[in-house]
């Protein structure tokens, strides 16, 4: 039954992606896009060494994904694998390098979605596991539920044999200095706004035309114990549906939840016939941004088109796509985004 559904979806998608003109580029065989967080940073905030470090980390994660896709790997495996690499990279706010909560701990959030089965898995407030994205994957694959929180998420992870890690694994001096600055600023105010963030995410279309998305984060520096952002919420920070798109978001989570950014993009495409680019721009600028939020999304559709849309001044991002024998790729950090 599943394979008939897959066949029909593939036929529909192929005809929707077919090129009519002779000079049109050949169809996209696979595509991938990643982000390493969005925020208010420009060229002046990162020295050349820092820029080189971000470029090289983004390039490394992207290349791993490209290679896998080229060998025929499934999108859902690729997005998980890319995010695992980024969770181990202390430059980013996910896994190792995650920000500190106001209590000086790390509460990790992650979600993953598969566009073929339209299944998903998510964890929030996870503590002590090296790869939250793989715990989210296990929730999707090996549980009848889709979302676990706090201690329950930890119990589930342990039961699944997920790799644990001591608190010191996640600690970095950079995140600790931010925590101290935020603590000084905070007083009695609610979670302060971080000037630079580092959530990670990946979306991909594989050679079968299947989409997937994954997002992982430590959340926002000095967040209150128990605060949940958009990253583990499927429909806000993550989404995948072969009929429309795969989305991974980054930015001020409260606003992404309030406007359901990822599902907004999907709905605009499914019901409003908007293109991927139009839908992402409308969700980011006209909805989430209009309320005062900031951040962005990386997105792919089932034709392999890629959109990297943000209203913050910067977003660490990269994409690659294969058309015919040619692979096109790009790594970028700064804005402004020109709508
Ligand atoms: N969206 C994340 C959150 O609100 C943070 C980020 O993407 O920088 O938890």
XYZ file of C-alpha atoms and ligand atoms in Angstrom:
348
model
C 0.000 0.000 0.000
C 2.803 2.331 1.025
C 4.623 1.645 -2.252
C 1.517 2.447 -4.343
C 1.162 5.716 -2.444
C 4.843 6.417 -3.020
C 4.525 5.655 -6.748
C 1.539 7.977 -7.135
C 3.246 10.751 -5.191
C 6.365 10.343 -7.327
C 4.397 10.548 -10.573
C 2.552 13.643 -9.392
C 5.750 15.266 -8.218
C 7.630 14.407 -11.412
C 4.977 15.960 -13.589
C 4.872 19.056 -11.388
C 8.652 19.415 -11.693
C 8.886 18.634 -15.399
C 10.693 21.206 -17.502
C 8.912 22.413 -20.627
C 11.550 24.510 -22.347
C 14.684 23.036 -23.921
C 17.052 25.504 -22.241
C 15.606 24.793 -18.792
C 18.104 23.176 -16.397
C 17.840 19.383 -16.021
C 15.714 18.141 -13.106
C 17.282 18.254 -9.674
C 18.400 14.784 -8.551
C 18.880 15.669 -4.900
C 19.193 18.780 -2.812
C 20.154 19.708 0.714
C 20.168 22.869 2.826
C 21.463 23.462 6.334
C 21.536 26.257 8.876
C 23.647 26.949 11.932
C 21.405 29.578 13.496
C 20.168 33.083 12.761
C 20.651 36.319 14.650
C 21.755 39.904 14.702
C 25.264 39.622 13.461
C 27.082 41.135 10.543
C 30.542 40.950 9.071
C 31.825 43.306 11.766
C 30.856 40.872 14.549
C 32.973 37.959 13.328
C 36.691 38.272 12.699
C 38.227 36.498 9.718
C 39.242 33.456 11.755
C 35.734 33.089 13.130
C 34.239 33.447 9.659
C 36.620 30.782 8.360
C 35.691 28.460 11.227
C 31.959 28.786 10.529
C 32.502 28.314 6.803
C 34.534 25.206 7.350
C 32.036 23.691 9.819
C 29.108 24.387 7.500
C 31.036 23.042 4.512
C 31.987 19.870 6.393
C 28.394 19.110 7.421
C 27.090 19.928 3.935
C 29.696 17.779 2.182
C 28.858 14.799 4.358
C 25.194 15.172 3.379
C 26.008 15.660 -0.318
C 28.082 12.536 -0.376
C 25.349 10.470 1.270
C 22.652 11.769 -1.065
C 24.852 11.078 -4.058
C 25.131 7.476 -2.963
C 21.377 7.151 -2.740
C 20.870 7.578 1.010
C 17.373 8.357 2.268
C 16.620 11.969 3.127
C 15.607 11.090 6.688
C 18.960 9.386 7.333
C 20.855 12.263 5.787
C 19.184 15.010 7.830
C 19.752 13.037 11.024
C 23.397 12.388 10.141
C 24.116 16.011 9.260
C 22.535 17.245 12.474
C 24.521 14.684 14.500
C 27.727 16.130 13.050
C 26.623 19.649 13.919
C 25.604 18.573 17.430
C 29.205 17.489 17.988
C 30.552 20.792 16.687
C 30.931 23.217 19.590
C 30.588 26.235 17.298
C 26.864 25.650 17.289
C 24.168 25.803 19.942
C 23.156 22.141 19.821
C 24.583 19.119 21.615
C 28.148 20.134 22.509
C 28.235 23.929 22.741
C 24.567 24.234 23.739
C 23.597 27.367 25.643
C 23.010 27.379 29.401
C 19.592 27.772 30.995
C 19.093 30.313 33.805
C 19.857 27.452 36.197
C 23.204 26.771 34.557
C 22.128 23.503 32.919
C 21.582 22.391 29.312
C 18.056 21.458 28.237
C 18.134 20.207 24.693
C 15.361 20.215 22.099
C 15.209 18.353 18.782
C 12.756 17.156 16.174
C 12.767 15.214 12.947
C 10.121 14.708 10.254
C 9.859 12.330 7.312
C 7.929 13.643 4.318
C 7.082 10.209 2.906
C 5.379 8.675 5.929
C 4.483 12.091 7.416
C 5.695 10.694 10.694
C 7.769 12.708 13.141
C 9.520 12.520 16.505
C 10.592 15.139 19.016
C 12.150 15.665 22.434
C 12.277 18.709 24.649
C 14.210 19.444 27.826
C 16.427 16.411 27.229
C 19.465 16.241 29.507
C 22.562 14.087 29.310
C 22.338 12.592 25.823
C 24.918 13.369 23.187
C 22.631 13.332 20.153
C 19.148 14.669 20.847
C 18.315 14.334 17.150
C 18.829 10.577 17.299
C 16.598 10.367 20.351
C 13.950 12.259 18.334
C 14.494 9.776 15.509
C 13.968 6.884 17.913
C 10.739 8.509 19.099
C 9.581 8.596 15.475
C 10.660 5.068 14.622
C 10.210 3.119 17.840
C 7.362 4.630 19.796
C 3.651 5.111 19.332
C 4.073 8.705 20.517
C 5.654 11.647 18.736
C 6.850 13.972 21.522
C 8.573 13.340 24.866
C 9.626 15.911 27.451
C 12.112 16.198 30.316
C 12.560 13.108 32.465
C 10.264 11.062 30.260
C 12.431 11.912 27.261
C 15.499 10.854 29.255
C 13.888 7.571 30.276
C 12.927 6.868 26.707
C 16.468 7.678 25.525
C 17.950 5.329 28.123
C 15.536 2.592 27.156
C 16.551 2.975 23.517
C 20.224 2.736 24.430
C 20.983 6.292 23.267
C 24.531 7.482 23.914
C 24.720 9.411 27.173
C 27.178 12.229 27.924
C 28.157 14.000 31.160
C 27.249 17.703 31.638
C 30.872 18.645 30.955
C 30.531 17.298 27.382
C 28.066 20.076 26.573
C 29.913 22.917 28.362
C 31.923 25.413 26.376
C 33.541 28.592 27.560
C 31.789 30.589 24.840
C 28.329 29.486 26.002
C 29.309 30.028 29.649
C 30.470 33.606 28.984
C 27.153 34.301 27.274
C 25.348 32.841 30.244
C 27.267 35.123 32.621
C 26.518 38.181 30.453
C 22.862 37.234 30.264
C 22.682 36.642 34.019
C 24.105 40.092 34.615
C 21.596 41.701 32.246
C 18.629 39.630 33.315
C 17.587 40.937 36.732
C 13.948 40.074 37.016
C 13.217 40.172 33.324
C 12.092 37.190 31.280
C 14.557 35.373 29.014
C 16.802 37.993 27.431
C 17.326 38.130 23.708
C 20.612 36.633 22.538
C 22.416 38.641 19.902
C 23.755 35.557 18.156
C 22.284 32.073 18.205
C 23.337 28.732 16.787
C 20.516 26.239 16.430
C 21.245 23.700 13.705
C 18.981 22.237 11.072
C 18.953 20.327 7.821
C 16.424 19.655 5.067
C 16.912 17.359 2.110
C 15.325 15.852 -0.972
C 16.797 12.470 -1.861
C 17.010 10.702 -5.234
C 13.573 9.160 -4.651
C 12.104 12.658 -4.330
C 11.468 12.134 -0.625
C 11.794 15.025 1.801
C 12.935 15.195 5.423
C 13.819 17.821 8.004
C 15.683 17.865 11.324
C 16.355 20.600 13.883
C 18.348 20.561 17.134
C 19.095 23.262 19.689
C 20.004 24.206 23.225
C 17.321 26.912 22.930
C 17.990 30.472 24.037
C 20.678 31.525 26.494
C 19.360 31.924 30.035
C 15.985 30.440 29.155
C 13.856 29.554 32.163
C 13.825 25.940 33.301
C 11.186 24.131 31.254
C 10.925 26.747 28.501
C 10.169 25.168 25.127
C 11.048 26.889 21.865
C 9.942 26.154 18.331
C 12.727 23.730 17.404
C 11.127 20.582 18.862
C 7.630 21.587 17.755
C 6.683 19.965 14.490
C 4.685 22.587 12.602
C 6.650 25.500 14.083
C 10.375 24.702 13.788
C 10.328 21.552 11.666
C 8.134 20.069 8.961
C 8.240 17.555 6.126
C 5.563 16.489 3.692
C 6.428 15.150 0.241
C 3.467 17.033 -1.244
C 4.926 20.397 -0.318
C 8.184 20.986 1.525
C 10.662 20.209 4.265
C 11.452 23.074 6.650
C 13.895 23.699 9.472
C 13.642 27.014 11.297
C 15.882 29.073 13.532
C 15.229 32.271 15.400
C 13.201 33.637 18.249
C 11.184 30.533 19.039
C 8.250 32.173 20.755
C 7.343 33.994 17.536
C 7.797 30.897 15.399
C 5.375 29.059 17.673
C 2.876 31.907 17.688
C 2.643 31.877 13.899
C 3.319 28.160 13.296
C 5.936 29.055 10.711
C 6.765 25.617 9.283
C 3.150 24.597 8.871
C 2.291 28.044 7.554
C 4.722 27.470 4.675
C 3.219 24.021 4.039
C -0.359 25.350 4.091
C 0.430 28.184 1.706
C 1.863 25.686 -0.767
C -0.807 23.014 -0.353
C -3.907 25.165 -0.210
C -2.744 28.466 -1.680
C -0.600 27.149 -4.519
C 2.276 29.409 -3.508
C 5.807 28.538 -4.581
C 8.323 27.461 -1.934
C 10.025 30.840 -2.054
C 6.792 32.848 -1.858
C 5.481 30.741 1.002
C 8.698 31.042 3.036
C 8.899 34.788 2.505
C 5.271 35.304 3.500
C 5.632 33.151 6.634
C 8.849 34.862 7.718
C 8.147 38.490 6.788
C 4.360 38.900 6.743
C 3.473 36.657 9.678
C 6.321 35.862 12.100
C 8.250 39.070 11.383
C 5.133 41.232 11.468
C 4.608 40.259 15.118
C 8.154 41.388 15.946
C 10.030 38.082 15.723
C 13.188 37.374 13.814
C 14.976 34.412 12.304
C 14.693 32.288 9.211
C 14.106 28.953 7.542
C 15.909 26.616 5.199
C 13.522 24.730 2.952
C 13.333 22.335 0.007
C 10.405 21.169 -2.081
C 9.872 17.909 -3.940
C 11.366 19.383 -7.133
C 14.569 19.994 -5.219
C 14.180 23.781 -5.165
C 15.835 25.393 -2.171
C 14.805 28.506 -0.215
C 16.950 30.176 2.445
C 14.852 33.000 3.865
C 15.521 35.168 6.941
C 14.583 38.564 8.344
C 17.438 38.711 10.881
C 20.650 40.357 9.782
C 22.474 37.054 9.489
C 21.852 33.325 9.192
C 24.575 30.689 8.953
C 23.448 28.690 5.951
C 24.524 26.489 3.085
C 22.944 24.467 0.315
C 23.852 22.077 -2.470
C 21.868 20.552 -5.310
C 22.679 18.180 -8.118
C 21.274 18.867 -11.579
C 22.438 16.486 -14.290
C 26.113 15.928 -13.540
C 26.588 19.332 -11.940
C 26.572 20.022 -8.219
C 25.947 23.622 -7.268
C 26.660 24.681 -3.691
C 27.080 27.779 -1.590
C 27.911 28.686 2.019
C 26.836 32.076 3.408
C 26.424 33.885 6.712
C 25.436 37.474 6.342
C 22.481 39.428 5.036
C 20.580 41.437 4.437
C 18.087 39.166 2.752
C 16.660 40.855 -0.330
C 13.022 39.958 -0.713
N 14.581 28.710 17.776
C 15.410 28.400 18.913
C 14.585 28.545 20.168
O 13.815 29.460 20.268
C 16.607 29.270 19.035
C 17.351 29.545 17.764
O 16.991 29.074 16.693
O 18.358 30.250 17.830
O 14.758 27.770 21.064
